[in-house]
Short mmCIF file of C-alpha atoms and ligand atoms in Angstrom, two decimals:
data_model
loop_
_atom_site.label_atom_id
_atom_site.label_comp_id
_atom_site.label_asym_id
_atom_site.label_seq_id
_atom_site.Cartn_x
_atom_site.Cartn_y
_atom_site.Cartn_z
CA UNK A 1 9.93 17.83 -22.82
CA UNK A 2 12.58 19.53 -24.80
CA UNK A 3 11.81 18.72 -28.52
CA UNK A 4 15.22 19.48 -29.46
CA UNK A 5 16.06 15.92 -28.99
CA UNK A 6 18.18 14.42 -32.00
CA UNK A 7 18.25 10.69 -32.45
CA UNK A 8 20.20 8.67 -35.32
CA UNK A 9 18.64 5.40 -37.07
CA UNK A 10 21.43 3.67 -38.70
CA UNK A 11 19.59 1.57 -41.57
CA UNK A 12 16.35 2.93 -43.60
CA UNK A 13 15.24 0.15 -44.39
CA UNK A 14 11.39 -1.03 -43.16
CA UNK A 15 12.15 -1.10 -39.64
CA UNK A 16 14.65 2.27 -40.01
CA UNK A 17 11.90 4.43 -42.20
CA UNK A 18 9.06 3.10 -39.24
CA UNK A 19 10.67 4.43 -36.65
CA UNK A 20 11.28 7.45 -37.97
CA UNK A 21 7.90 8.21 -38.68
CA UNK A 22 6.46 6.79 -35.77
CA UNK A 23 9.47 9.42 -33.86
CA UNK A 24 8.08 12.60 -35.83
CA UNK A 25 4.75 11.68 -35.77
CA UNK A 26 4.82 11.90 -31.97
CA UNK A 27 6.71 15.70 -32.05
CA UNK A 28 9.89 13.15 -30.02
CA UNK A 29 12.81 14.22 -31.81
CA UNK A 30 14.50 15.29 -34.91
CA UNK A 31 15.82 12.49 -37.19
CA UNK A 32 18.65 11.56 -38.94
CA UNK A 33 18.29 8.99 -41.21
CA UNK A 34 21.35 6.61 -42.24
CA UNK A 35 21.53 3.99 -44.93
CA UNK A 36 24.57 2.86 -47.14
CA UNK A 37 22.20 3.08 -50.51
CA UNK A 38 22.99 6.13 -52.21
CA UNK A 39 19.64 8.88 -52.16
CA UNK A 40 17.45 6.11 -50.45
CA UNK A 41 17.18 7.65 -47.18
CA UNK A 42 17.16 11.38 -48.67
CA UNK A 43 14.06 10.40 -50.74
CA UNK A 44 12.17 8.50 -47.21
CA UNK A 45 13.15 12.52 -45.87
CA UNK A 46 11.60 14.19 -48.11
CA UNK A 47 8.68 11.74 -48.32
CA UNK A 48 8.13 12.75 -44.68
CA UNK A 49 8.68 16.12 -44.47
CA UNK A 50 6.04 16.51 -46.58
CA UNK A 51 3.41 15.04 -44.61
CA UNK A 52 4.51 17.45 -41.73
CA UNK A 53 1.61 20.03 -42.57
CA UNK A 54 -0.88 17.15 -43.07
CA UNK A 55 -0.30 15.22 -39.98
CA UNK A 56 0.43 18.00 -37.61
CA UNK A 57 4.26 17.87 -37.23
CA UNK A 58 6.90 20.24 -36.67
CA UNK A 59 9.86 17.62 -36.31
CA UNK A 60 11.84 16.71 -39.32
CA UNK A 61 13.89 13.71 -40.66
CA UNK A 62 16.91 14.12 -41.99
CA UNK A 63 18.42 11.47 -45.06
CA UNK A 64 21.81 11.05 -45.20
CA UNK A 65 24.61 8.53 -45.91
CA UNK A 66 27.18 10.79 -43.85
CA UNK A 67 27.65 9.86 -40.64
CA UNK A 68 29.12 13.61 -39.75
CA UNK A 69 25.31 13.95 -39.92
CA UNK A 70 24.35 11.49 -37.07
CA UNK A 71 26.88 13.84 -34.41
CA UNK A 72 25.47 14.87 -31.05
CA UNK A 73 22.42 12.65 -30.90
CA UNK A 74 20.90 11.43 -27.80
CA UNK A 75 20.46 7.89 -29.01
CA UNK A 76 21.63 5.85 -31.84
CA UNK A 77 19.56 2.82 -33.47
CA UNK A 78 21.55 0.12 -35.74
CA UNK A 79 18.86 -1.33 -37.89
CA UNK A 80 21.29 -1.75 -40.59
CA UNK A 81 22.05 -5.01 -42.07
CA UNK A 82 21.27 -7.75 -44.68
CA UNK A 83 18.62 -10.42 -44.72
CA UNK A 84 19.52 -14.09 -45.14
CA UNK A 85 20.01 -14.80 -49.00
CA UNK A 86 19.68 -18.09 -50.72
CA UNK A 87 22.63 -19.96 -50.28
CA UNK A 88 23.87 -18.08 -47.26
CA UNK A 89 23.84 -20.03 -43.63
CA UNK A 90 22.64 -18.76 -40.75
CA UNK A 91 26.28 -18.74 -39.95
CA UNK A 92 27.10 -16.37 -43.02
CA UNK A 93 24.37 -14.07 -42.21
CA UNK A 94 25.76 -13.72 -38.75
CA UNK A 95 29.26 -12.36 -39.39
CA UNK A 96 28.38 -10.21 -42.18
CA UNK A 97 25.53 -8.28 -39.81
CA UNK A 98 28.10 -8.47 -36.98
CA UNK A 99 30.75 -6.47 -39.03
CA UNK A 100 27.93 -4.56 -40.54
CA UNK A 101 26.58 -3.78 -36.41
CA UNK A 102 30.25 -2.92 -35.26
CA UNK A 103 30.89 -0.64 -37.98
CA UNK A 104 27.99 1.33 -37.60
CA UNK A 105 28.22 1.38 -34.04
CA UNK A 106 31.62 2.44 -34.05
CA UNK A 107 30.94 5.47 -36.75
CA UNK A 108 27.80 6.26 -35.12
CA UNK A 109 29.74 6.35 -31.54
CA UNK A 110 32.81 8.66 -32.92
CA UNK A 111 30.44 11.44 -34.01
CA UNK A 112 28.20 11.13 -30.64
CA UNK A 113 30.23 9.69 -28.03
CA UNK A 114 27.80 10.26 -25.03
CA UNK A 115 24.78 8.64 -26.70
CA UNK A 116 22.73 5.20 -25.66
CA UNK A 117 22.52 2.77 -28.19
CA UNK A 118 19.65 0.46 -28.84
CA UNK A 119 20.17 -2.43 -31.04
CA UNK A 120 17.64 -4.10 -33.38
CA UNK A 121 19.46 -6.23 -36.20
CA UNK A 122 19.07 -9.98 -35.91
CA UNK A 123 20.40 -11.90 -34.27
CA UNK A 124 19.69 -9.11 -31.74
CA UNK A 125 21.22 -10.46 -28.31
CA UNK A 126 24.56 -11.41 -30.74
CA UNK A 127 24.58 -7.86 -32.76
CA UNK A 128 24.08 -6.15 -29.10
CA UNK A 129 26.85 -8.06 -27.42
CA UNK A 130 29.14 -7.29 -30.67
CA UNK A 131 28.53 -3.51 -30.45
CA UNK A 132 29.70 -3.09 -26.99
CA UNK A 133 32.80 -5.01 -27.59
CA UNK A 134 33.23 -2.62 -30.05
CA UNK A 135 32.14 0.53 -28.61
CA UNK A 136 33.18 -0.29 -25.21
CA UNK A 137 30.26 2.28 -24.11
CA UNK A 138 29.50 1.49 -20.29
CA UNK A 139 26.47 -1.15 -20.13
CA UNK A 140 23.99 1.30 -18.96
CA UNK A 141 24.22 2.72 -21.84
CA UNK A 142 23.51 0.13 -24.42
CA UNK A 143 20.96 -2.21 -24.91
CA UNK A 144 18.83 -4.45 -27.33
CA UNK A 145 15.18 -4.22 -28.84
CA UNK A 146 13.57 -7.53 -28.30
CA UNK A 147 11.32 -7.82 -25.62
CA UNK A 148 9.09 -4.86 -25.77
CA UNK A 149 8.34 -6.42 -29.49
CA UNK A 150 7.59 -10.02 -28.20
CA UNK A 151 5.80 -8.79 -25.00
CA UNK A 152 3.39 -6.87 -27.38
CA UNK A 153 2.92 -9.81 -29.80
CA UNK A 154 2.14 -11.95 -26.54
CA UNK A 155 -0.17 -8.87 -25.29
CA UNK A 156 -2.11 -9.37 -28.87
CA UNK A 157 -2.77 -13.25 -28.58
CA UNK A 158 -3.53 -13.16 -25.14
CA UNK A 159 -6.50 -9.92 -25.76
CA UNK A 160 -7.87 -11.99 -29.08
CA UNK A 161 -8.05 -15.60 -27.30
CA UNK A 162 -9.83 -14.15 -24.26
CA UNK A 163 -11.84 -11.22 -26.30
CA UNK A 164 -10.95 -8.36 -23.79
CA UNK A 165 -9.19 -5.06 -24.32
CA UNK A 166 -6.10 -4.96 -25.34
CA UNK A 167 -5.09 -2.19 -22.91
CA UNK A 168 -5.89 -4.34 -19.91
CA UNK A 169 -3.35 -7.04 -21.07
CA UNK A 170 0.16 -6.82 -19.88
CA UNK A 171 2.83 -9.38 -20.78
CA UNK A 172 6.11 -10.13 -19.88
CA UNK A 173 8.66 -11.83 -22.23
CA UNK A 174 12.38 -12.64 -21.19
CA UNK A 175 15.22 -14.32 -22.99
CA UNK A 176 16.88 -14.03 -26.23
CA UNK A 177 14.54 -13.29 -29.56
CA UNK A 178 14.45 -16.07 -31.00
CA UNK A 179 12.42 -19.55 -30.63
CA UNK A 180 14.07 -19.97 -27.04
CA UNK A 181 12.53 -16.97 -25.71
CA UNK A 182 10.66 -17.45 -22.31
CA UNK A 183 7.27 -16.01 -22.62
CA UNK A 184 6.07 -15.70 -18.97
CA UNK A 185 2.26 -16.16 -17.90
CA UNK A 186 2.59 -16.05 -14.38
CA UNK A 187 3.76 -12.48 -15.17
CA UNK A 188 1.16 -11.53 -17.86
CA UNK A 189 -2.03 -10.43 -16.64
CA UNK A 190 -5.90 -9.11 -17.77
CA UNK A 191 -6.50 -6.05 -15.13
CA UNK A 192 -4.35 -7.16 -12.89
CA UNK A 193 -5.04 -11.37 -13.23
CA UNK A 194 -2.83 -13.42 -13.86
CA UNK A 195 -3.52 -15.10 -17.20
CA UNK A 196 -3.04 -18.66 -15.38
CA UNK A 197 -5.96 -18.40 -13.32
CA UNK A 198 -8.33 -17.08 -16.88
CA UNK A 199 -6.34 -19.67 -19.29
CA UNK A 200 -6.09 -23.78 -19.44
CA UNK A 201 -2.34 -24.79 -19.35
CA UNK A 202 -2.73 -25.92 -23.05
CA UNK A 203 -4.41 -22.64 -23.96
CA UNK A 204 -1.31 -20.70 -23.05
CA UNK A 205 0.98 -23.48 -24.66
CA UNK A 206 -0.56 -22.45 -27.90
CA UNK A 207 0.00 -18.81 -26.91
CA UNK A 208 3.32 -19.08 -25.80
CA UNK A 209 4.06 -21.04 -28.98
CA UNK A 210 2.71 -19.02 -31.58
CA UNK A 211 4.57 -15.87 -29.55
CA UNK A 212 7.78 -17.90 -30.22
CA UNK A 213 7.32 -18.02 -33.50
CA UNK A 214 5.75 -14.13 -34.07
CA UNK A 215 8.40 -13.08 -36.48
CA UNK A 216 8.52 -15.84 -38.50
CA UNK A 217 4.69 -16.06 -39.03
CA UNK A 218 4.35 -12.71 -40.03
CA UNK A 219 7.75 -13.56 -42.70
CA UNK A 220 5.67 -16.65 -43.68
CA UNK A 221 2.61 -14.84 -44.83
CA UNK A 222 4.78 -11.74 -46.36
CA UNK A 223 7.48 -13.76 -47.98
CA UNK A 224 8.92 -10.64 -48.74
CA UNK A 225 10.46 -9.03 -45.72
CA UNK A 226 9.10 -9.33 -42.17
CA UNK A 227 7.45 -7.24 -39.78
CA UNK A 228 8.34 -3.85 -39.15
CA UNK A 229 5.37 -1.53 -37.72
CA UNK A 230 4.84 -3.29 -34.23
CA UNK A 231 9.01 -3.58 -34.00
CA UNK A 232 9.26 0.29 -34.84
CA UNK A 233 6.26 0.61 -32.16
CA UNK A 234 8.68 -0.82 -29.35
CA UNK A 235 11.29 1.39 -30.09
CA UNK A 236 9.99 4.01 -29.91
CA UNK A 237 8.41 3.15 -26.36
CA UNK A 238 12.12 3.13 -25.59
CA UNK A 239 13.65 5.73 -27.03
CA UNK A 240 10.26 8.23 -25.68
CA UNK A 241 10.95 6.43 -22.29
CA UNK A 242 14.72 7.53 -22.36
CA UNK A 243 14.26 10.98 -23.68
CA UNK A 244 11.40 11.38 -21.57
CA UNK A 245 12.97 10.23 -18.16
CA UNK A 246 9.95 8.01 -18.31
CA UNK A 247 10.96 5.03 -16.55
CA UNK A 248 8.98 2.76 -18.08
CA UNK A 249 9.81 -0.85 -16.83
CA UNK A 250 10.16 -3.52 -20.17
CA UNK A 251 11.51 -6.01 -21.03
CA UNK A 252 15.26 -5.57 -22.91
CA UNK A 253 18.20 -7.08 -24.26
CA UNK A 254 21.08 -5.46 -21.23
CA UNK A 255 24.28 -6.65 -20.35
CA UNK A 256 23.98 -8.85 -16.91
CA UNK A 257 26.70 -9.59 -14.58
CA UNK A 258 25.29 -12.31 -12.31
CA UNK A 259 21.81 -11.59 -12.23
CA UNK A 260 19.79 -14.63 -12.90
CA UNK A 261 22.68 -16.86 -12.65
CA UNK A 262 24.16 -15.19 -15.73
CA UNK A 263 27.48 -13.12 -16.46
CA UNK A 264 29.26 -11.41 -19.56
CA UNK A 265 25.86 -11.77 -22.05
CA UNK A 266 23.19 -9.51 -23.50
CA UNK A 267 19.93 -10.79 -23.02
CA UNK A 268 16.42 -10.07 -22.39
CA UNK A 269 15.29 -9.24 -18.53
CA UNK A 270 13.13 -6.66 -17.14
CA UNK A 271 14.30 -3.03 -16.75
CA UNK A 272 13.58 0.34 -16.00
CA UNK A 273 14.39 2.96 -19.27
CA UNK A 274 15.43 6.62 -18.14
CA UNK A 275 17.31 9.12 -19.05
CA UNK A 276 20.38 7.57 -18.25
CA UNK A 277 19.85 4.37 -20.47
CA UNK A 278 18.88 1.13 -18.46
CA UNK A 279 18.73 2.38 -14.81
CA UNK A 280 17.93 -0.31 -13.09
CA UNK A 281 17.47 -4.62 -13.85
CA UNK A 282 14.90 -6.13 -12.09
CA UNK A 283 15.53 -10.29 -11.17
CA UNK A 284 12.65 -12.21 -10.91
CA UNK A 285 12.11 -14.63 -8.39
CA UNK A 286 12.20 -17.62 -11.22
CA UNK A 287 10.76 -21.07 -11.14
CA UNK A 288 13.48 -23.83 -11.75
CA UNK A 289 11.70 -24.74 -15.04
CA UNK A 290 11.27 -20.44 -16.07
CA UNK A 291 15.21 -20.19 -14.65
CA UNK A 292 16.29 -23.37 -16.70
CA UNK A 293 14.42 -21.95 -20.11
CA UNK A 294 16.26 -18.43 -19.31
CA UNK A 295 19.96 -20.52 -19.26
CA UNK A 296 19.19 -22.31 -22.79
CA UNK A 297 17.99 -19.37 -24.01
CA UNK A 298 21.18 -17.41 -23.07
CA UNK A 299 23.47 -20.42 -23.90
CA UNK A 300 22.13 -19.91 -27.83
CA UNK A 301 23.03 -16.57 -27.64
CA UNK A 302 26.83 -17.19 -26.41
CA UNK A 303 27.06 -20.16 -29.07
CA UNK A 304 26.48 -17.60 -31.58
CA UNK A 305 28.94 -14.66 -29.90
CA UNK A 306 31.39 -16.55 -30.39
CA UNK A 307 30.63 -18.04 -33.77
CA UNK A 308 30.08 -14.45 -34.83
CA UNK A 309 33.59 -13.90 -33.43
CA UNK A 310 35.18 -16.64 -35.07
CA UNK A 311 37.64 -15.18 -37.80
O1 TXD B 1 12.77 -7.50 -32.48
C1 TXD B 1 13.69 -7.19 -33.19
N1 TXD B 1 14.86 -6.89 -32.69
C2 TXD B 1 13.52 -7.13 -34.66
C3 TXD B 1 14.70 -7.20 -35.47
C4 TXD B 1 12.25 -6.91 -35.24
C5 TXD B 1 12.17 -6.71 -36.60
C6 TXD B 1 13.32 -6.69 -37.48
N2 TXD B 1 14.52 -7.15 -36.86
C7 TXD B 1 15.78 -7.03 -37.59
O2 TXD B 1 16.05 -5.66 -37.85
C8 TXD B 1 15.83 -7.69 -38.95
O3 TXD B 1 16.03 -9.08 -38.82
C9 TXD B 1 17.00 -6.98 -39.57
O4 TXD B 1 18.23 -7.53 -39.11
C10 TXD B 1 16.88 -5.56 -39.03
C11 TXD B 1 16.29 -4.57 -40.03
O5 TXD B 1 15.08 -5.07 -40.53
P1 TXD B 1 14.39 -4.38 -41.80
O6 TXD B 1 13.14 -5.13 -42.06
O7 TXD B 1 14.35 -2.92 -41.63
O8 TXD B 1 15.46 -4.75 -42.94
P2 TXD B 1 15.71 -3.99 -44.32
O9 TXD B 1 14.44 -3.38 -44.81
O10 TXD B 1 16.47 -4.94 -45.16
O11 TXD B 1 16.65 -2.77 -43.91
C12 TXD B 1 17.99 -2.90 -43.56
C13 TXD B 1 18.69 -1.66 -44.09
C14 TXD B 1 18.71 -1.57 -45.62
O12 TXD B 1 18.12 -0.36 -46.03
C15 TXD B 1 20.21 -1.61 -45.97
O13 TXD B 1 20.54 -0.79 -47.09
C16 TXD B 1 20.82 -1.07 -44.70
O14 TXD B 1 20.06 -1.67 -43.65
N3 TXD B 1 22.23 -1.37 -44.53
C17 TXD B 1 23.10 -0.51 -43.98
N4 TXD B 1 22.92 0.73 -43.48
C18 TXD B 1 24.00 1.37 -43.02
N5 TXD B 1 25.23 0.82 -43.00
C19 TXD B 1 25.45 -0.42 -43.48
N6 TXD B 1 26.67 -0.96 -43.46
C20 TXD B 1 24.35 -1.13 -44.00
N7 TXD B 1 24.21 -2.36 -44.56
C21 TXD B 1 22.91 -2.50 -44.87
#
């Protein structure tokens, strides 16, 4: 692998600072670091580069609130934007991360035009959608961070209920992220089993459930800001998986035109991740039911496009 690769993460904040050390950690690629605060992602830098000796590596990140900085990389991550403050509507929140997303996008596009770009603010379907009006990059080459995450968090609950390794658990969730999203057991399996034949239906209820609501859990027990290791895990299983020509087949947020019934939307369906961005989209032979949770899923998504869009 040629460990020359240079990626950009616009936004230091938890998720941001994550992913860059999980990136360096595993010798992937250089780093450059963006954030609006002032010395904030210069100080996370130097923080890191520190550790390089201690932790074995040779990659470095780089702070900076330049986006000159950010030019040439092979792929761009917007984690940038604001949480929801008291007082603001979910409404608020979504136009001031969707002019946040298309700003960054746009800056982070001029200086590397040929890059892929993964999304990850909330709402991440919406911010994903938003940055390819804006970019107008070609759909291969952009795409969200969603399902990887809630795959894994289903992965988790399905290894702790049934006490079996982790590793042997494989999961498969589709939709948008958020409480629509359509967890799949008939596609999650132990070694190869599917989970409906080693689960009771109301087992899996309380599975799928609890995966619905992952994010918000973990926000319930911080209170102060919401999970960020396991999100900066899946990231970087995609951004390894492009640099790497890996091909690893996940779930992601990509732009469909008429698969699964669906056209003109961002929203989370299996792929295959290569060097070229999202190479191929897989369509699932759906149950009515599975197909019918996909379209509400997707129709909360384009409610909030255009409400985001809305001047
Ligand atoms: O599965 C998923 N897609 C997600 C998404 C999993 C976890 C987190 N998810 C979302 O990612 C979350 O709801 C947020 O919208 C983003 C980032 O989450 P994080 O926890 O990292 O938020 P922080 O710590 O508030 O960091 C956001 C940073 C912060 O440092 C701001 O200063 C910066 O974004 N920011 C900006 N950077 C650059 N440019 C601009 N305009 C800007 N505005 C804010």
């Amino acid at each position: 692998m040629n460990n020359l690769y240079r990626i950009a993460i616009i936004g230091g904040g938890k998720v941001g600072s994550a992913l860059a050390q999980r990136v360096i950690e595993k010798n992937l690629a250089q780093v450059v670091l963006l954030d609006v605060v002032p010395g904030m992602p210069q100080g996370i830098a130097l923080d890191m580069n520190q550790a390089g000796g201690l932790e074995g590596y040779e990659r470095q990140v780089l702070g900076t609130n330049d986006y000159a900085d950010t030019a040439n990389s092979e792929i761009v991550i917007i984690t940038a934007g604001l949480p929801r403050k008291p007082g603001m509507s979910r409404n608020d929140l979504l136009k001031i991360n969707g002019e946040i997303v298309t700003q960054a996008a746009q800056q982070a596009i001029a200086q590397s035009p040929n890059a892929i770009l993964i999304l990850v603010t909330n709402p991440l379907d919406v911010m994903t959608y938003l940055a390819w009006q804006a970019t107008q990059i070609p759909t291969q080459r952009i795409m969200g961070m969603a399902g990887v995450l809630d795959s894994a968090r289903f992965q988790y609950f399905i290894a702790q209920e049934l006490g079996v390794s982790i590793r042997d658990v494989s999961a498969l969730v589709l939709g948008g992220h958020g409480d629509l999203m359509v967890p799949l057991p008939r596609y999650s399996t132990v070694g190869g089993i599917p989970i409906t034949e080693l689960m009771e239906p109301e087992v899996i209820d309380r599975l799928v459930e609890r995966t619905r609501n992952g994010g918000a859990e973990i926000v319930n027990l911080m209170r102060t800001g919401g999970a960020s290791l396991a999100p900066a895990s899946a990231i970087c299983t995609m951004v390894a998986s492009i640099l790497d020509n890996q091909k690893r087949q996940v779930a992601a947020a990509v732009y469909l035109e008429g698969q699964y019934g669906l056209s003109d939307i961002f929203v989370g369906v299996p792929c295959r991740l290569g060097q070229q961005g999202v190479e191929k989209i897989l369509e699932l032979d759906l149950t009515p039911e599975e197909l019918a949770q996909l379209h509400r899923s997707a129709a909360s998504v384009r409610e909030n496009i255009q409400i985001a869009s809305q001047k």
